[in-house]
Tab-separated table of C-alpha atoms and ligand atoms in Angstrom:
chain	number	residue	atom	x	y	z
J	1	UNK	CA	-73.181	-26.141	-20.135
J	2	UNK	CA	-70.461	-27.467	-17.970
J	3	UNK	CA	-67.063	-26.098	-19.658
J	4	UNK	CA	-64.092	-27.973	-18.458
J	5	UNK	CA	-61.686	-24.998	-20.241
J	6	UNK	CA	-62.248	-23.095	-16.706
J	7	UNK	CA	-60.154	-24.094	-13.958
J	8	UNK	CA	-63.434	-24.293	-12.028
J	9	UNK	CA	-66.565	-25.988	-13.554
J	10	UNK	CA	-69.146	-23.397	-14.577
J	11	UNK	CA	-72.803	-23.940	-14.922
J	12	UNK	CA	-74.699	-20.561	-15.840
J	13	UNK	CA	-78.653	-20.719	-14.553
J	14	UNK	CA	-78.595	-16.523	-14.542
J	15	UNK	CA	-81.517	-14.840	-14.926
J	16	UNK	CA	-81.604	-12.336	-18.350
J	17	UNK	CA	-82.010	-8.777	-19.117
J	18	UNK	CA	-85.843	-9.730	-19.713
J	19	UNK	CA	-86.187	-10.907	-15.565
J	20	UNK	CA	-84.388	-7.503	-14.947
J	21	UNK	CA	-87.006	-5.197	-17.201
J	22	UNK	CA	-90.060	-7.201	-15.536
J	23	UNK	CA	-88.657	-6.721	-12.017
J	24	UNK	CA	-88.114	-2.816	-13.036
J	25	UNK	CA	-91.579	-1.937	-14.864
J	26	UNK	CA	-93.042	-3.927	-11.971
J	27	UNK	CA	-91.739	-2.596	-9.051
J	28	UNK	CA	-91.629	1.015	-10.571
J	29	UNK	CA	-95.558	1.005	-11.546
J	30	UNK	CA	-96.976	0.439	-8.031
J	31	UNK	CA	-97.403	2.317	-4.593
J	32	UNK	CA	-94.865	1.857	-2.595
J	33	UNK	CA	-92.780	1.610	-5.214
J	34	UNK	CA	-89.687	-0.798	-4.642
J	35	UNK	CA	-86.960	-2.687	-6.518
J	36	UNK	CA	-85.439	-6.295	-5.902
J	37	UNK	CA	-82.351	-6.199	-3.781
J	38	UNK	CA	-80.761	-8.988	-6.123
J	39	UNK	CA	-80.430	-6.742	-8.598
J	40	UNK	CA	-77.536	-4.737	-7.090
J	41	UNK	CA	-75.284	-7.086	-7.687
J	42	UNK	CA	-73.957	-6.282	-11.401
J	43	UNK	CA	-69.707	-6.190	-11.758
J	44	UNK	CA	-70.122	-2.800	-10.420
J	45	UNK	CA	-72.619	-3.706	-7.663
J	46	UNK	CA	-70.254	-6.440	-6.710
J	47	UNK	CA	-66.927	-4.013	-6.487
J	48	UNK	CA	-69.081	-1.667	-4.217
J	49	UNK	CA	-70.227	-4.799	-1.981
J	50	UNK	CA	-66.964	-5.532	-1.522
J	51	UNK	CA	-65.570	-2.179	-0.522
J	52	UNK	CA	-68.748	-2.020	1.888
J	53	UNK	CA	-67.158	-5.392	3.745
J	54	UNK	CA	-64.246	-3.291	4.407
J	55	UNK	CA	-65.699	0.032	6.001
J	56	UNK	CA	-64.271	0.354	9.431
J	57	UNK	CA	-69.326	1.211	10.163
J	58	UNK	CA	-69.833	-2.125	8.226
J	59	UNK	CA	-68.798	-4.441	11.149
J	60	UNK	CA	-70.846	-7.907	9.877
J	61	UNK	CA	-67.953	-9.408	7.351
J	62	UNK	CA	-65.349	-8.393	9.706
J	63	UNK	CA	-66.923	-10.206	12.980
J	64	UNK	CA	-68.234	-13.188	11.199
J	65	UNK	CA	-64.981	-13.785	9.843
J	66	UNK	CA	-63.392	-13.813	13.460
J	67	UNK	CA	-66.186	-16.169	14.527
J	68	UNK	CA	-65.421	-18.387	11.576
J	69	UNK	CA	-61.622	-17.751	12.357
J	70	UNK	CA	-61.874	-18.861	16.428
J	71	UNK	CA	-64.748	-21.491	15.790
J	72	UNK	CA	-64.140	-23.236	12.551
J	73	UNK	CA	-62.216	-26.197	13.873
J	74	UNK	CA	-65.069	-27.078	15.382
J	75	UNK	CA	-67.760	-26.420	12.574
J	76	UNK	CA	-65.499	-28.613	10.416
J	77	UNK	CA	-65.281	-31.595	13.262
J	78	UNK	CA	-69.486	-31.061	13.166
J	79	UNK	CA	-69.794	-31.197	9.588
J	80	UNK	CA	-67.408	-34.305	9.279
J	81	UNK	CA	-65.448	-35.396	6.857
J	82	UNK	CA	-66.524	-35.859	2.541
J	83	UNK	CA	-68.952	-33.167	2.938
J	84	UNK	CA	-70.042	-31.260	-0.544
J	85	UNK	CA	-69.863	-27.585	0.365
J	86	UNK	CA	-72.048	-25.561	-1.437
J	87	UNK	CA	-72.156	-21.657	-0.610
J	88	UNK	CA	-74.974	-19.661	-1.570
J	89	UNK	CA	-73.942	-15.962	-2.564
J	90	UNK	CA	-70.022	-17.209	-2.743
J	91	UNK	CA	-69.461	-13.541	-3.647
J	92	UNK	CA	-65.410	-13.500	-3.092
J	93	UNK	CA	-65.192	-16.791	-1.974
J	94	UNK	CA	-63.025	-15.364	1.249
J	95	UNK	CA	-65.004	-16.623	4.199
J	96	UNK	CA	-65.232	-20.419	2.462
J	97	UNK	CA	-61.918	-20.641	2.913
J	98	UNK	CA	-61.715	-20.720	6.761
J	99	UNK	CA	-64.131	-23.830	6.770
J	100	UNK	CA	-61.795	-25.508	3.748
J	101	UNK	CA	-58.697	-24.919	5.433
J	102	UNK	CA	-60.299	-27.496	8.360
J	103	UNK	CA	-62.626	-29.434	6.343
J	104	UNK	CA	-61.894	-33.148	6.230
J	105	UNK	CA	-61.613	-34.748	2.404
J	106	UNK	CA	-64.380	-32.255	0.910
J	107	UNK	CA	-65.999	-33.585	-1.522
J	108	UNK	CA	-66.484	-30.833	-3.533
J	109	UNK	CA	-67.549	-27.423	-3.389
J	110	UNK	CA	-70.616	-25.603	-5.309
J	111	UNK	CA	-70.434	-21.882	-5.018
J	112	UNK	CA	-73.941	-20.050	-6.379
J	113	UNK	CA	-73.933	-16.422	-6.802
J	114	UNK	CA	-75.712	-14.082	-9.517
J	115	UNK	CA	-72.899	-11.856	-10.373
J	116	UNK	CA	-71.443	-14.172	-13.086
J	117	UNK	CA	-67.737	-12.966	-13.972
J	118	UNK	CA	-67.234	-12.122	-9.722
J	119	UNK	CA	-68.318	-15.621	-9.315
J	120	UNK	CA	-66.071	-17.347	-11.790
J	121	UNK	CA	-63.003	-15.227	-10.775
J	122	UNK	CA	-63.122	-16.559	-7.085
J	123	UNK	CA	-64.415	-19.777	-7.875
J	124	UNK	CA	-60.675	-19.668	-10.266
J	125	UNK	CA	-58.716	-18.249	-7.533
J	126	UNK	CA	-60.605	-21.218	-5.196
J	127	UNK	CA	-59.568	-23.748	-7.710
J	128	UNK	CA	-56.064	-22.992	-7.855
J	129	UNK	CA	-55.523	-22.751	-4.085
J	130	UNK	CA	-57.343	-25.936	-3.379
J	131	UNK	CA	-55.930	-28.172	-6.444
J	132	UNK	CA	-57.183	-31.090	-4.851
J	133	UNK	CA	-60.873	-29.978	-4.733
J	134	UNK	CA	-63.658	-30.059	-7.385
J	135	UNK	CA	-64.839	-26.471	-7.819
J	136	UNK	CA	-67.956	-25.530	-9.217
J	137	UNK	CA	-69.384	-22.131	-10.158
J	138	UNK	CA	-72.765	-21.841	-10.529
J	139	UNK	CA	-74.659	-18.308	-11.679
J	140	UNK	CA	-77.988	-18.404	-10.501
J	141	UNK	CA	-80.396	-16.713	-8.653
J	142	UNK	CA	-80.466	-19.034	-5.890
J	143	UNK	CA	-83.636	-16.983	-4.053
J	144	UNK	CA	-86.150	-17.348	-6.578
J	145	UNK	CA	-84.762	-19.876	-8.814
J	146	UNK	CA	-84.834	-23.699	-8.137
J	147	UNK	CA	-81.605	-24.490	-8.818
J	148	UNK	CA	-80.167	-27.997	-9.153
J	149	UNK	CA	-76.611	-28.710	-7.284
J	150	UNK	CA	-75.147	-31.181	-9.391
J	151	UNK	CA	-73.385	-34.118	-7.217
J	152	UNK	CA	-69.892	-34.455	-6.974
J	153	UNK	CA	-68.530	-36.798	-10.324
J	154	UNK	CA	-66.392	-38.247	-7.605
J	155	UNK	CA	-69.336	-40.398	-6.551
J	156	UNK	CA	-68.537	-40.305	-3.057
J	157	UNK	CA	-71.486	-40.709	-1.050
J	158	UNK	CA	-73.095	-37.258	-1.077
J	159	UNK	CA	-73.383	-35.491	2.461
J	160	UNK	CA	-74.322	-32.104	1.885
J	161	UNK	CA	-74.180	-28.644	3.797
J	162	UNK	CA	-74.965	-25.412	2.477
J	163	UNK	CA	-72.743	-22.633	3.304
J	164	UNK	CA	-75.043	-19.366	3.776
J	165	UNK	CA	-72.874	-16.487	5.021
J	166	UNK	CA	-73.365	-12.808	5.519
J	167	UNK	CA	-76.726	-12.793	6.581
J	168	UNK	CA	-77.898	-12.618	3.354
J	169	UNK	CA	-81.171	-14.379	4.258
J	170	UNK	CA	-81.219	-10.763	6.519
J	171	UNK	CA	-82.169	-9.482	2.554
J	172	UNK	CA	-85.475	-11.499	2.971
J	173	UNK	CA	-88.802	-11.298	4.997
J	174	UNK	CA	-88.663	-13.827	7.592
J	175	UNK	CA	-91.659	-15.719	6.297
J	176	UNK	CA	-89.403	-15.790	2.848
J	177	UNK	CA	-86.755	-16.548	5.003
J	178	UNK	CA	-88.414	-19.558	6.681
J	179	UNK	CA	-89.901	-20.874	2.826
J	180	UNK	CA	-86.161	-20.690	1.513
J	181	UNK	CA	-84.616	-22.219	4.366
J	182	UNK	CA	-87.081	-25.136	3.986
J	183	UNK	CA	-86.928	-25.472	0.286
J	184	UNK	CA	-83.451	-26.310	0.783
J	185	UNK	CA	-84.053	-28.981	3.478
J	186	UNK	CA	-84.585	-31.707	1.416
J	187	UNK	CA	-81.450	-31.012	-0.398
J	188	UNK	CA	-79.816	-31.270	2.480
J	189	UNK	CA	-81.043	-34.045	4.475
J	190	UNK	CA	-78.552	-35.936	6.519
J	191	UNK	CA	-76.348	-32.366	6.414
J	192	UNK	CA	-77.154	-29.276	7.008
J	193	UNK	CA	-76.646	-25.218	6.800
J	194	UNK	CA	-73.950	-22.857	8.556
J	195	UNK	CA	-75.822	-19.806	8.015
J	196	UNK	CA	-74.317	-16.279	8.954
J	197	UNK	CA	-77.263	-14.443	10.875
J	198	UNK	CA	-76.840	-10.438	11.929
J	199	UNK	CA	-77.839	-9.991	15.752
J	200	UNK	CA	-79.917	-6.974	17.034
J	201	UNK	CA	-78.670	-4.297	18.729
J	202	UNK	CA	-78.172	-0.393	18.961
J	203	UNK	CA	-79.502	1.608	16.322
J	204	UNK	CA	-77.095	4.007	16.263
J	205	UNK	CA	-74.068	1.263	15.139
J	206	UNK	CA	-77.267	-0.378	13.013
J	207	UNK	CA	-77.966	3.226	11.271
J	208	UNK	CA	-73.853	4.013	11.060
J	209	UNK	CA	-73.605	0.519	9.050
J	210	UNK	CA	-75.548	1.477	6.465
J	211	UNK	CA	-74.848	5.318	5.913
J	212	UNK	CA	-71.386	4.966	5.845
J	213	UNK	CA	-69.152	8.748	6.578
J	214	UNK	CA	-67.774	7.923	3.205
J	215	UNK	CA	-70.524	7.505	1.337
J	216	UNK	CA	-69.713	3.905	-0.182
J	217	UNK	CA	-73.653	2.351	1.008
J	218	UNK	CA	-74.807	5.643	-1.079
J	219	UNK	CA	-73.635	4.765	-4.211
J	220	UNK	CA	-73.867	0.983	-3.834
J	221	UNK	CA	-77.821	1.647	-3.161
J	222	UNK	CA	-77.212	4.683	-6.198
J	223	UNK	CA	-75.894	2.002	-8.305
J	224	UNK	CA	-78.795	0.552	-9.061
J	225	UNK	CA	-80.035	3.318	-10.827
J	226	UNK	CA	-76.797	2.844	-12.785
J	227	UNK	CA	-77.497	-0.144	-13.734
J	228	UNK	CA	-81.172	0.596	-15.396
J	229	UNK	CA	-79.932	3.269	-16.731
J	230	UNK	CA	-77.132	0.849	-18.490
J	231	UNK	CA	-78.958	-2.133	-19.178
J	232	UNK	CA	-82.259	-1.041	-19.984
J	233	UNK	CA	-82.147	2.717	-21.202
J	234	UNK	CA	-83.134	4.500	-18.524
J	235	UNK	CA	-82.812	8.243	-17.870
J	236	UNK	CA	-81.925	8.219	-14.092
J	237	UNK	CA	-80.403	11.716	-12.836
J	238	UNK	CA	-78.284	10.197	-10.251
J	239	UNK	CA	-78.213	13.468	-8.445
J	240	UNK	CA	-81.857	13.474	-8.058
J	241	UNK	CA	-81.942	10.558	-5.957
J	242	UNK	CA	-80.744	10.264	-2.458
J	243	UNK	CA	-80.037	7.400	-0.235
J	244	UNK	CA	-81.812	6.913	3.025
J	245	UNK	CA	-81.275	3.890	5.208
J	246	UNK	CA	-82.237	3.418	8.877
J	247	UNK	CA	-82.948	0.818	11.285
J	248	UNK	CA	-86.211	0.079	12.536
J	249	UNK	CA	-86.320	-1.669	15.645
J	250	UNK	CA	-90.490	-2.411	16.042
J	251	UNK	CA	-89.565	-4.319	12.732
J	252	UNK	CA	-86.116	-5.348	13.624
J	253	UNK	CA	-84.962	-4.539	10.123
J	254	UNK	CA	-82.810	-2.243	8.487
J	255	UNK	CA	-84.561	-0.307	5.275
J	256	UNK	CA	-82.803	1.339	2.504
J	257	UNK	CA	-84.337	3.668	0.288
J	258	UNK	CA	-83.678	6.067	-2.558
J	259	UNK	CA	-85.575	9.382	-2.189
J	260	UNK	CA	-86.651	11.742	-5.043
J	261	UNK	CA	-85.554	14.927	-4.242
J	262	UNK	CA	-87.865	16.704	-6.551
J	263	UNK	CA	-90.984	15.883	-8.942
J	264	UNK	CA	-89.942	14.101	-11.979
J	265	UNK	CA	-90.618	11.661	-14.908
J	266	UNK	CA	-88.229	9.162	-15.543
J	267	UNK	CA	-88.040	6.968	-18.592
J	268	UNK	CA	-87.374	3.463	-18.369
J	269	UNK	CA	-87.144	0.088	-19.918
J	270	UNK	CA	-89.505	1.677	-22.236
J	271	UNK	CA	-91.773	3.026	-20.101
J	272	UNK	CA	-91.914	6.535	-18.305
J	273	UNK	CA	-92.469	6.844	-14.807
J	274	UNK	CA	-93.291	9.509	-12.495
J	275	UNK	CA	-92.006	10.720	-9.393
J	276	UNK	CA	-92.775	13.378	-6.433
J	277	UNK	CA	-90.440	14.810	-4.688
J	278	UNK	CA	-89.597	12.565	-1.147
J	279	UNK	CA	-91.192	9.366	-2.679
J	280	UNK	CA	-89.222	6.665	-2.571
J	281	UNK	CA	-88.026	3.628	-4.328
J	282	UNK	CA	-87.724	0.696	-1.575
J	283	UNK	CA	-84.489	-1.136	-2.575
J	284	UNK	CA	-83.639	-3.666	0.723
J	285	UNK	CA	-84.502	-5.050	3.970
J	286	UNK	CA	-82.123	-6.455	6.261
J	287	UNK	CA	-83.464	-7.728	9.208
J	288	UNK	CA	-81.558	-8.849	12.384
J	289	UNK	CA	-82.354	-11.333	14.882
J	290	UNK	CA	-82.199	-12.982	18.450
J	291	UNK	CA	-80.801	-16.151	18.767
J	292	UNK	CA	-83.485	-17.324	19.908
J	293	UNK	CA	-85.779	-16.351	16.786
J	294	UNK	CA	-83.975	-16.880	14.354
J	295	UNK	CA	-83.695	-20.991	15.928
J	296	UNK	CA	-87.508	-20.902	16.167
J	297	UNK	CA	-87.448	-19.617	12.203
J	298	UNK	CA	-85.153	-22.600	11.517
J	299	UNK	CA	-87.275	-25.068	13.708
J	300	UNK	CA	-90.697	-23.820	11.730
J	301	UNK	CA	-88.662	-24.813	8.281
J	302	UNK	CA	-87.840	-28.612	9.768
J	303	UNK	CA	-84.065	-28.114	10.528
J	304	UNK	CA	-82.725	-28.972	14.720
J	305	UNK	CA	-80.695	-25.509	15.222
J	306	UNK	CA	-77.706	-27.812	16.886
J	307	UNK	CA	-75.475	-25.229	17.712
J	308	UNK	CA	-74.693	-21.601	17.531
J	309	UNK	CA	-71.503	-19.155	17.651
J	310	UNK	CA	-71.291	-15.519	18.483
J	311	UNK	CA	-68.517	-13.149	18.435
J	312	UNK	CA	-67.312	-11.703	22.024
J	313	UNK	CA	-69.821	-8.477	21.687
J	314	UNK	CA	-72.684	-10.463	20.676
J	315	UNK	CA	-73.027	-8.473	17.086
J	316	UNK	CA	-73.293	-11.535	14.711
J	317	UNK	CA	-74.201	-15.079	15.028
J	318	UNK	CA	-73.409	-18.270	12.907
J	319	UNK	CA	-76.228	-21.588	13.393
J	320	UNK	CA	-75.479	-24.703	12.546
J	321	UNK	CA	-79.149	-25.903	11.499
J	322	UNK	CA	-79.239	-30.045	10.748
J	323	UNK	CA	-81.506	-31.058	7.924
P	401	AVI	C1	-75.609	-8.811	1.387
P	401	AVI	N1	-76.321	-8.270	2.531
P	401	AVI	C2	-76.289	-9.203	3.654
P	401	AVI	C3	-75.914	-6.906	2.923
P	401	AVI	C4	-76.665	-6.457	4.195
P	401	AVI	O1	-75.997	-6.080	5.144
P	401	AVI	O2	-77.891	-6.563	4.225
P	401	AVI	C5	-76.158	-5.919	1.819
P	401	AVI	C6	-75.883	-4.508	2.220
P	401	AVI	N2	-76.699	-3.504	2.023
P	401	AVI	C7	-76.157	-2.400	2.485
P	401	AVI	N3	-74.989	-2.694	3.016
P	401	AVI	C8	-74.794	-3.995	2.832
């Protein structure tokens, strides 16, 4: 329920321990076997994605913030004025801010994320910075869930654009990508999406960003393990477990894996499962794109890719896509 005790609204749409066990004994039981990359994000998850944003490998956040940071004048001119923002995977709520800072009257702003108490701490710190704005915090998973943006209780006529940064939607096939992006167009008709999208390039900087010197990607992928082991009883030896992650350019995509590094049996979320030694769980893709298919992706889901910004090297890309 809405709970107007918050300094920020707070609608909670998360999905339970119960999604979390099914994703587990089903991803666990077949060959390959692989694991849902929403399910990192738990508090601890979160705290790790964060320090990840910061490595000096991990240059996405960094570089889309500088294109946000040289070009958001002019996103927020495009977007025009009594827009209702609503970012999917708010996560820290940091980048929003260069797009607020410009934005004309917003009307609101709607931030969706699945890590509940990260969400509702930025979407407070949001709140109190922008006193003037209606906040929203919504804990969903925003992927697989339909989930309902309630309209501003302003009742100013409702132009919507979804904020989608980080190339997140990286974290998804591109025919999921292209099925999310147009499930949302009807939401969005008459706006549209600013949507953070990770360029291809080298693999060595590709393979660097994801197997950091210090080790920080490791126990982010590691911590998922954690997490089963916390939430639903299992009897992961962290130590047994490795993480691999490496770019594959035929597929354009980086993988991450974790690797048994011998044979074993591991119980979980009542179940027991068994592994040899090198088989591996398969716990994310994130694929990277030209500009030029990632606009054709956007043009198969119905939106007019209107205009795009890179950063000087041509690492990372923001689209504005209308709806
Ligand atoms: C959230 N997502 C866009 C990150 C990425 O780059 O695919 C997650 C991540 N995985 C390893 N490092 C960062």
């Amino acid at each position: 329920a809405l709970s107007s005790a918050a300094r920020s609204g707070f609608l909670d749409l998360a999905p339970t321990v119960e999604s979390f066990a099914d994703a587990v004994v089903h991803g666990l039981a077949r060959t390959p076997k692989s694991l849902p990359a929403t399910f990192f994000y738990d508090a601890e998850g979160s705290r790790l994605f964060d320090r990840i944003t910061d490595l000096p490998e991990y240059y996405p956040t960094r570089t889309e913030v500088g294109i946000l940071r040289d070009h958001g004048a002019e996103m927020a001119a495009l977007l025009g004025p009594g827009v209702q923002l609503v970012e999917l995977g708010s996560g820290s709520s940091v980048k929003v801010r260069l797009l607020l800072d410009r934005l004309e009257a917003p009307a609101g702003y709607v931030g969706v994320d699945i890590s509940r108490d990260h969400l509702r701490d930025a979407c407070d710190r949001l709140a109190a910075d922008y006193p003037d704005l209606e906040v929203l915090a919504l804990c969903a998973d925003y992927v697989t869930q339909d989930v309902p943006i309630p309209p501003p209780t302003t009742g100013l006529p409702r132009r919507r654009v979804a904020f989608f940064p980080g190339s997140t939607i990286g974290n998804l096939l591109p025919e999921e990508a292209e099925r999310f992006l147009a499930h949302w167009r009807p939401e969005l008709a008459g706006g549209g999406m600013l949507v953070g999208v990770d360029l291809k390039k080298d693999k060595a900087v590709l393979d660097a960003a994801y197997d950091d010197a210090a080790g920080v990607t490791a126990a982010f992928n590691l911590n998922l393990l954690a997490r089963i082991n916390r939430e639903l009883g299992g009897g992961f030896d962290l130590s047994a477990f490795r993480h691999h992650a490496f770019y594959d350019p035929a597929k354009g995509r980086v993988e991450m894996h974790l690797v048994s590094t011998r044979d074993q049996i591991v119980p979980a979320a009542g179940r027991r499962f068994a592994f040899q030694a090198g088989e591996s769980i398969h716990t994310e893709i994130s694929c990277k794109y030209s500009l030029p298919e990632f606009q054709a992706l956007a043009a198969r889901a119905g939106y007019r890719p209107a205009r795009v910004w890179t950063d000087p090297a041509a690492l990372f890309s923001v689209h504005w896509l209308e709806a």
